[in-house]
Backbone as numpy.savetxt, mean C-alpha at the origin, in Angstrom:
# Nx Ny Nz CAx CAy CAz Cx Cy Cz
-29.55 -3.48 -5.22 -28.86 -3.97 -4.68 -28.04 -5.21 -5.75
-26.61 -5.22 -5.72 -26.02 -6.35 -6.59 -25.58 -7.22 -6.46
-25.80 -8.98 -6.84 -25.71 -9.83 -6.22 -24.33 -10.06 -7.45
-23.66 -11.24 -6.69 -22.63 -11.90 -7.72 -22.33 -13.27 -7.11
-21.84 -13.90 -8.32 -21.46 -15.42 -7.94 -20.75 -15.92 -6.65
-21.08 -16.89 -6.28 -19.84 -17.18 -4.67 -19.27 -18.21 -5.52
-17.92 -18.31 -5.79 -17.05 -19.86 -6.24 -16.53 -20.44 -5.14
-16.19 -21.97 -4.88 -15.41 -22.51 -4.49 -14.73 -23.09 -5.12
-14.10 -23.62 -4.13 -11.88 -24.14 -4.54 -12.14 -24.88 -5.53
-12.97 -25.10 -6.24 -12.23 -26.14 -7.62 -13.27 -25.04 -8.68
-13.27 -23.68 -8.20 -13.75 -22.82 -9.29 -15.13 -23.15 -10.09
-16.54 -23.53 -9.64 -17.17 -23.95 -9.85 -18.16 -22.78 -8.51
-19.22 -22.04 -9.33 -20.63 -21.83 -8.77 -20.79 -22.74 -7.86
-21.22 -21.83 -5.91 -21.58 -22.41 -5.38 -22.50 -21.95 -4.61
-23.23 -20.56 -5.01 -23.91 -19.94 -4.58 -23.81 -18.55 -4.62
-25.42 -17.62 -4.72 -25.23 -16.01 -4.70 -24.27 -15.20 -3.87
-24.47 -13.99 -3.60 -24.30 -13.21 -1.94 -25.02 -11.62 -3.24
-25.45 -11.39 -1.79 -25.69 -9.71 -1.95 -25.42 -9.25 -1.59
-24.58 -7.93 -2.79 -23.53 -6.63 -2.09 -24.37 -5.43 -1.66
-24.00 -5.23 -0.65 -24.79 -3.82 -0.14 -24.41 -2.69 -0.52
-25.61 -2.12 -1.40 -25.01 -1.09 -2.44 -24.16 0.37 -2.02
-24.34 0.29 0.03 -23.86 1.81 0.72 -21.69 0.96 0.10
-21.82 -0.31 0.26 -20.19 -0.38 -0.22 -19.87 -0.70 -1.63
-20.72 -1.33 -2.38 -20.67 -1.48 -3.66 -20.62 -1.06 -4.67
-22.14 0.05 -4.54 -22.58 0.43 -5.58 -22.41 2.19 -5.30
-21.92 2.18 -5.05 -20.46 4.00 -5.03 -20.22 4.23 -5.91
-20.43 5.40 -6.15 -19.38 6.21 -7.36 -18.15 6.48 -7.22
-17.35 5.51 -7.59 -15.65 6.12 -6.91 -14.98 7.53 -7.69
-14.49 7.95 -6.51 -14.57 8.72 -5.96 -13.14 8.95 -5.87
-12.62 9.17 -7.27 -10.79 8.89 -8.03 -9.93 9.81 -7.09
-10.94 11.81 -6.55 -9.44 12.45 -5.77 -8.94 11.59 -4.36
-10.22 11.49 -3.72 -10.23 10.99 -2.43 -9.64 9.33 -2.30
-9.38 9.24 -3.60 -8.75 7.57 -3.68 -7.51 7.92 -3.59
-7.09 8.72 -4.68 -5.67 9.18 -4.81 -4.47 9.84 -3.55
-5.89 11.37 -2.86 -5.46 10.96 -1.32 -5.08 10.73 -0.85
-5.79 9.70 -0.45 -5.77 8.52 0.36 -4.62 7.30 -0.07
-4.13 7.19 -0.84 -2.81 6.32 -1.42 -1.85 6.84 -1.55
-2.31 8.12 -1.21 -0.48 9.28 -1.54 -0.59 9.38 0.36
-1.25 9.38 0.93 -0.84 9.83 2.08 -0.20 7.95 3.26
-0.89 7.11 2.81 -0.12 5.72 2.45 1.23 5.40 2.17
1.37 6.11 0.81 2.60 5.44 0.60 4.20 6.52 1.64
3.32 7.60 1.94 4.42 8.85 2.64 4.17 8.18 3.66
3.57 7.52 4.62 3.91 7.09 5.80 4.82 5.85 5.45
4.47 5.38 4.60 6.13 4.11 4.49 7.12 4.52 4.19
7.44 5.66 3.64 9.20 6.15 3.41 10.03 6.27 4.94
10.92 6.41 4.76 11.59 6.01 5.94 12.28 7.47 6.15
12.29 8.59 5.41 12.89 9.72 5.54 14.48 9.57 6.36
14.95 8.91 5.74 16.26 8.72 6.73 17.46 9.44 5.36
16.95 10.04 4.66 18.19 10.99 4.18 18.74 12.35 4.70
20.06 12.10 4.26 20.75 13.23 5.42 21.64 14.16 4.99
22.26 15.43 4.70 23.58 16.16 4.39 24.04 16.23 5.06
25.03 16.74 5.53 26.39 17.70 6.23 26.23 19.21 6.11
25.69 20.42 7.34 25.85 21.14 6.97 27.29 22.03 7.58
27.83 23.05 7.96 28.59 23.62 6.76 29.16 23.31 8.85
28.42 23.15 9.71 28.45 22.95 11.06 28.84 21.73 11.06
28.96 21.28 10.20 28.26 19.47 10.66 30.24 19.10 9.90
30.75 19.41 8.85 31.67 18.82 8.47 32.98 19.13 9.20
34.57 17.91 8.62 35.26 18.96 9.81 36.55 19.90 9.15
37.20 19.94 10.00 38.36 21.69 8.95 37.23 22.40 9.54
38.54 23.77 8.92 37.46 24.85 8.32 37.55 26.09 10.02
38.65 25.31 10.53 39.35 25.97 12.05 39.72 27.86 11.90
40.26 27.90 10.74 40.62 29.38 10.80 40.34 29.94 9.91
40.21 31.16 9.42 40.33 31.43 7.96 41.76 31.64 7.35
40.76 31.22 5.74 41.99 30.37 4.98 42.79 31.36 4.53
43.09 32.41 4.50 43.38 33.35 4.00 43.31 35.36 4.51
43.93 36.31 5.05 43.76 37.42 5.70 42.79 38.51 4.82
41.80 38.81 5.22 40.57 39.66 5.08 41.05 40.47 3.87
41.84 41.08 3.71 42.35 42.59 2.90 43.63 42.58 2.58
43.48 43.28 0.63 45.15 42.82 0.43 45.39 41.56 -0.49
44.29 40.96 -0.18 45.22 40.30 -1.33 44.61 39.72 -3.04
43.54 40.66 -2.89 42.15 40.76 -4.11 41.20 39.71 -4.34
41.36 39.28 -3.33 40.62 38.10 -3.60 39.09 38.68 -2.76
37.95 37.41 -3.19 36.92 38.19 -1.85 37.08 37.31 -0.39
36.75 37.91 0.34 36.73 37.68 1.87 36.24 36.40 1.97
36.84 34.70 2.57 36.45 34.23 3.03 36.74 33.98 4.34
36.18 33.09 5.05 36.05 32.30 6.33 36.19 31.48 6.96
35.41 30.40 6.04 36.23 29.07 6.68 36.17 28.06 4.96
37.37 27.37 4.73 37.16 26.63 3.67 35.57 25.26 3.46
35.06 25.41 4.82 34.51 24.39 4.55 32.67 24.95 4.21
32.77 26.04 4.10 31.24 27.01 3.47 31.28 26.25 2.67
30.10 26.15 2.32 29.73 26.14 0.53 30.39 25.58 -1.01
29.96 26.66 -0.96 31.37 26.60 -2.57 32.72 26.27 -2.52
33.29 25.68 -1.07 34.11 25.53 -1.23 34.09 23.56 -1.57
34.59 22.61 -2.06 35.09 21.62 -1.61 35.03 20.89 -0.70
34.56 20.12 -0.26 34.39 19.57 1.06 34.22 20.09 1.47
32.93 21.50 1.78 32.40 22.21 2.45 30.81 21.10 2.74
30.14 22.68 3.58 28.31 21.47 4.34 27.45 22.48 2.62
26.83 22.04 3.28 25.70 21.49 1.75 24.22 22.36 2.64
23.86 23.05 1.53 23.33 23.80 1.25 21.55 23.86 1.20
21.03 23.50 2.02 19.59 23.32 1.30 18.68 21.95 1.12
19.73 21.13 2.00 20.19 19.83 2.15 18.78 18.78 2.75
18.79 17.66 2.34 17.65 16.90 3.16 17.76 16.64 4.73
17.57 16.30 5.47 17.56 15.57 6.60 16.67 15.08 7.29
17.37 14.08 8.31 15.83 13.46 8.65 14.80 13.93 9.08
13.30 13.05 8.30 11.93 13.87 8.68 10.97 12.77 8.36
10.24 13.66 8.82 8.71 12.08 8.42 7.47 12.89 7.60
6.94 11.88 6.43 6.59 12.40 5.56 4.68 12.39 5.82
4.83 11.51 6.74 3.46 10.69 7.13 2.58 13.00 7.45
1.08 12.44 7.12 0.14 13.43 6.89 -1.47 12.56 7.15
-1.78 13.04 7.60 -3.89 12.42 7.96 -4.63 13.38 6.71
-5.55 11.93 6.56 -6.52 12.08 6.59 -7.83 11.47 7.06
-8.74 11.78 6.84 -10.43 11.79 7.71 -10.68 10.58 7.48
-11.20 10.01 9.16 -11.73 8.70 8.25 -13.02 8.08 7.93
-14.06 9.34 6.89 -15.03 9.51 7.13 -13.84 9.24 5.68
-12.85 9.74 5.08 -12.73 9.91 3.35 -11.24 8.55 3.52
-11.10 7.71 4.22 -9.97 6.97 4.21 -11.26 5.15 3.77
-12.96 5.89 4.53 -13.53 4.87 4.54 -14.07 5.15 2.80
-14.40 6.22 2.52 -15.00 6.57 1.04 -13.71 5.89 0.03
-12.50 5.94 0.74 -11.71 5.61 -0.33 -11.90 3.81 -0.78
-11.81 2.94 0.79 -12.01 1.92 0.55 -13.36 1.61 -0.61
-14.25 2.51 0.03 -15.77 2.11 -0.33 -15.57 2.58 -2.46
-14.82 3.58 -2.62 -14.31 3.72 -3.61 -13.95 2.75 -5.32
-12.81 2.16 -4.54 -12.21 0.72 -4.31 -13.03 -0.27 -5.09
-13.14 -0.46 -3.91 -14.56 -1.70 -4.29 -15.61 -2.51 -5.32
-16.41 -0.23 -5.09 -16.99 -0.60 -5.91 -16.70 -0.32 -7.33
-14.90 0.17 -7.67 -14.81 0.04 -9.20 -13.90 -0.72 -9.61
-13.48 -2.15 -8.28 -13.57 -3.64 -9.22 -14.07 -3.96 -9.03
-15.58 -4.19 -8.85 -16.62 -4.80 -8.88 -17.56 -4.43 -10.16
-17.42 -3.17 -11.13 -17.51 -2.05 -11.54 -16.37 -3.37 -12.89
-15.75 -3.01 -12.91 -13.87 -3.49 -14.13 -14.16 -5.03 -14.18
-14.78 -5.86 -12.76 -15.44 -6.75 -13.87 -13.86 -7.81 -12.89
-13.40 -7.48 -11.82 -12.00 -7.31 -10.83 -12.73 -8.10 -9.88
-13.48 -8.86 -9.15 -14.34 -8.34 -7.54 -14.08 -9.76 -7.94
-14.49 -11.20 -7.34 -14.66 -12.06 -7.20 -14.58 -12.69 -6.15
-15.26 -14.11 -5.19 -16.25 -14.25 -3.32 -15.92 -15.27 -3.75
-14.74 -16.31 -2.83 -14.84 -17.44 -2.66 -15.29 -18.03 -1.56
-16.43 -19.04 -0.85 -17.30 -19.43 -0.36 -16.27 -20.50 0.91
-14.99 -20.85 0.69 -14.08 -21.43 1.36 -13.12 -22.02 0.97
-11.84 -21.82 0.82 -10.81 -22.51 0.10 -10.75 -24.20 0.93
-11.22 -24.74 2.24 -11.10 -26.33 2.54 -10.03 -26.10 3.04
-8.44 -24.87 3.03 -7.91 -25.69 3.54 -6.76 -26.11 4.95
-7.07 -27.27 5.01 -6.96 -27.85 6.54 -5.25 -27.69 6.96
-4.44 -28.15 5.80 -3.09 -27.38 6.48 -2.43 -27.06 5.47
-2.02 -25.96 5.52 -1.12 -25.18 5.35 -0.11 -25.22 3.73
-0.49 -25.60 2.89 0.22 -26.32 1.19 0.25 -25.30 0.31
0.99 -24.48 -0.12 1.27 -23.88 -1.07 0.86 -24.42 -2.41
1.10 -25.44 -2.12 0.44 -26.28 -3.84 -0.86 -26.68 -4.23
-1.52 -26.22 -3.32 -3.19 -26.72 -2.98 -3.48 -25.13 -3.38
-2.50 -24.09 -3.15 -2.88 -22.83 -3.65 -2.77 -22.31 -4.83
-1.52 -22.77 -5.64 -1.80 -22.59 -6.75 -3.29 -23.42 -7.51
-3.28 -24.86 -6.94 -4.18 -25.32 -7.82 -5.52 -24.90 -7.64
-6.10 -24.04 -6.68 -7.36 -23.20 -6.49 -7.01 -21.98 -7.49
-6.56 -21.60 -7.21 -5.42 -20.32 -8.05 -5.87 -20.61 -9.77
-5.95 -21.22 -10.35 -5.79 -22.42 -11.24 -7.39 -22.30 -12.15
-8.10 -22.98 -10.38 -8.76 -23.40 -10.86 -10.41 -22.24 -11.12
-9.79 -21.20 -10.22 -10.52 -20.26 -10.36 -10.27 -18.90 -11.79
-9.32 -19.38 -12.64 -8.64 -18.64 -13.54 -8.03 -17.84 -13.10
-7.09 -17.65 -12.46 -6.55 -16.57 -11.85 -5.11 -16.76 -11.45
-4.40 -17.69 -12.16 -3.33 -17.81 -12.20 -2.25 -17.28 -12.15
-2.56 -16.35 -13.69 -1.81 -15.25 -14.47 -1.66 -13.57 -14.13
-2.51 -13.17 -12.91 -2.65 -12.05 -13.21 -2.42 -12.12 -11.36
-1.74 -11.05 -10.97 -2.11 -10.52 -10.04 -3.03 -10.28 -8.98
-2.94 -10.99 -8.20 -4.13 -11.41 -6.85 -4.11 -10.77 -5.77
-5.20 -9.79 -4.91 -5.32 -8.92 -3.49 -6.03 -10.23 -2.80
-5.66 -11.49 -2.23 -6.65 -12.15 -1.25 -6.88 -11.89 -0.02
-7.87 -11.16 0.67 -8.34 -10.77 1.35 -9.03 -12.55 2.85
-8.94 -12.43 3.85 -9.17 -13.43 4.12 -9.34 -13.58 5.59
-10.54 -14.55 6.16 -10.42 -13.91 7.64 -10.01 -13.75 8.52
-9.67 -13.41 9.48 -8.86 -12.70 10.75 -8.00 -14.57 11.09
-8.73 -15.25 11.34 -8.84 -16.48 12.36 -8.24 -17.68 10.93
-8.41 -17.15 9.49 -7.60 -18.56 8.49 -5.88 -18.59 7.72
-5.54 -18.64 9.19 -4.58 -19.08 9.29 -4.09 -20.38 8.63
-3.88 -21.30 8.14 -3.97 -21.87 7.06 -4.32 -21.42 5.22
-4.71 -20.58 5.52 -5.08 -19.93 3.84 -4.24 -19.11 3.45
-4.19 -17.71 4.83 -1.87 -17.05 5.05 -1.14 -17.53 4.79
-1.11 -18.62 5.03 0.46 -19.07 5.08 0.35 -20.19 4.06
-0.56 -20.56 2.93 -0.71 -21.35 1.93 -0.94 -20.43 0.54
-1.17 -19.40 0.69 -0.62 -18.70 -0.12 0.26 -17.24 -0.06
0.94 -17.28 0.80 1.95 -16.13 0.99 3.32 -16.16 0.16
3.48 -16.92 -0.26 4.92 -17.74 -1.29 4.45 -17.03 -2.67
3.10 -17.06 -2.69 3.16 -17.34 -4.03 3.42 -15.64 -4.54
4.54 -15.67 -6.11 5.01 -14.44 -6.37 3.99 -13.75 -6.58
2.79 -13.83 -7.06 1.92 -12.88 -8.15 0.55 -13.01 -6.90
0.81 -13.13 -5.54 -0.19 -12.69 -4.74 -0.20 -12.02 -3.24
-0.33 -11.20 -3.57 -1.20 -10.76 -2.22 -2.10 -10.74 -0.80
-1.69 -11.54 0.16 -2.80 -11.98 1.32 -2.38 -11.58 2.41
-4.12 -10.70 2.81 -4.13 -9.58 3.73 -5.13 -10.61 4.40
-4.91 -10.76 6.01 -6.36 -10.58 7.55 -7.05 -9.18 6.53
-8.10 -9.59 6.61 -9.34 -8.65 6.36 -9.19 -7.43 7.60
-8.71 -7.77 8.23 -8.51 -6.30 9.58 -7.34 -5.73 9.09
-6.53 -6.10 8.06 -5.90 -4.91 7.91 -5.71 -4.57 5.80
-7.20 -4.52 6.04 -7.09 -4.14 4.88 -7.10 -2.29 4.39
-6.67 -1.70 3.02 -6.52 -0.68 2.55 -6.61 -0.68 1.43
-7.39 1.01 1.14 -6.84 1.66 -0.23 -5.91 0.78 -1.70
-4.79 1.51 -1.15 -3.44 1.33 -1.61 -3.53 -0.67 -2.59
-4.06 -1.62 -1.42 -3.94 -2.84 -2.03 -5.00 -3.75 -2.37
-6.15 -2.94 -2.16 -7.37 -2.93 -2.35 -7.27 -2.91 -4.48
-6.51 -1.53 -4.66 -6.64 -1.46 -5.86 -5.26 -2.08 -6.36
-4.35 -1.93 -5.65 -2.57 -2.34 -6.57 -3.38 -4.20 -6.89
-4.10 -4.87 -7.92 -3.50 -5.49 -8.29 -5.32 -5.68 -10.06
-4.98 -6.86 -9.81 -5.74 -7.00 -11.25 -6.96 -8.28 -11.18
-6.76 -8.75 -10.05 -8.37 -9.43 -8.78 -8.36 -9.94 -8.08
-9.39 -9.06 -7.28 -9.41 -8.61 -6.00 -10.51 -10.30 -6.16
-9.97 -10.63 -4.24 -10.37 -12.25 -4.28 -10.43 -12.18 -2.29
-12.09 -11.78 -2.36 -12.35 -12.44 -0.78 -13.36 -13.70 -0.13
-12.52 -13.49 0.87 -13.25 -14.97 0.93 -15.42 -14.83 1.88
-16.05 -15.30 1.91 -16.98 -14.91 2.74 -16.92 -14.31 3.48
-16.14 -14.81 4.71 -16.53 -14.94 5.81 -16.24 -13.12 5.43
-14.52 -13.09 4.93 -14.17 -11.89 4.85 -15.31 -10.46 4.02
-15.99 -11.17 3.31 -17.17 -10.03 2.73 -17.94 -9.95 4.06
-18.50 -10.16 5.09 -18.87 -10.18 6.14 -18.30 -9.51 6.66
-17.47 -9.36 6.73 -16.32 -8.09 7.59 -16.72 -7.26 7.21
-16.29 -7.08 5.55 -16.00 -5.90 4.78 -17.07 -4.26 5.28
-18.34 -5.57 4.71 -19.38 -5.03 4.58 -20.27 -4.61 5.84
-20.28 -5.32 6.83 -20.10 -4.31 8.40 -19.58 -2.98 8.49
-18.30 -3.52 8.80 -16.94 -1.78 9.13 -17.61 -0.79 7.92
-17.75 -0.88 6.96 -18.09 0.12 5.64 -19.05 0.68 5.72
-20.41 -0.90 5.52 -21.43 -0.16 5.44 -21.94 1.04 5.96
């Protein structure tokens, strides 16, 4: 079972935490993480691209010329795909790109992401930010104290920690999430993953 230092808002060590081996000690499964991230990104696609087929474009109510005797290939309408202004063949139409992944794979992907972040030295635990009223200046000061002000940070806070969420959400290099909304993509898309002690307990309870 691995242990990690718990920092306070001033960047000083405020204790240690024992990390669950079933959550933070697994061998990262890269194919499963890739599959889950693909699933997430596919579900975010709008799928609103559209083209008009020959039945949707206007015009072409009669044959452009008679069937025989002209020496030219027969044509039924000027809205066929080979004519300028005609319909599009095999073009995109509105659709959903979403597909499903098993819940066990989703949990395995998150365990793999957390284990990889810990192994790479990019996982940090903070005891409590101590923010009573939302202040972005206070959030900037805390990141400097932790030595993370120049990194892309994903911050995971408790579900009811509204003051911390509001303080960090406007910082350009920080993505902040309630712990109930974490996902594999956001766990990986950063250079530092910071969780509060409250959020850590929630993660281990759900993923263990």
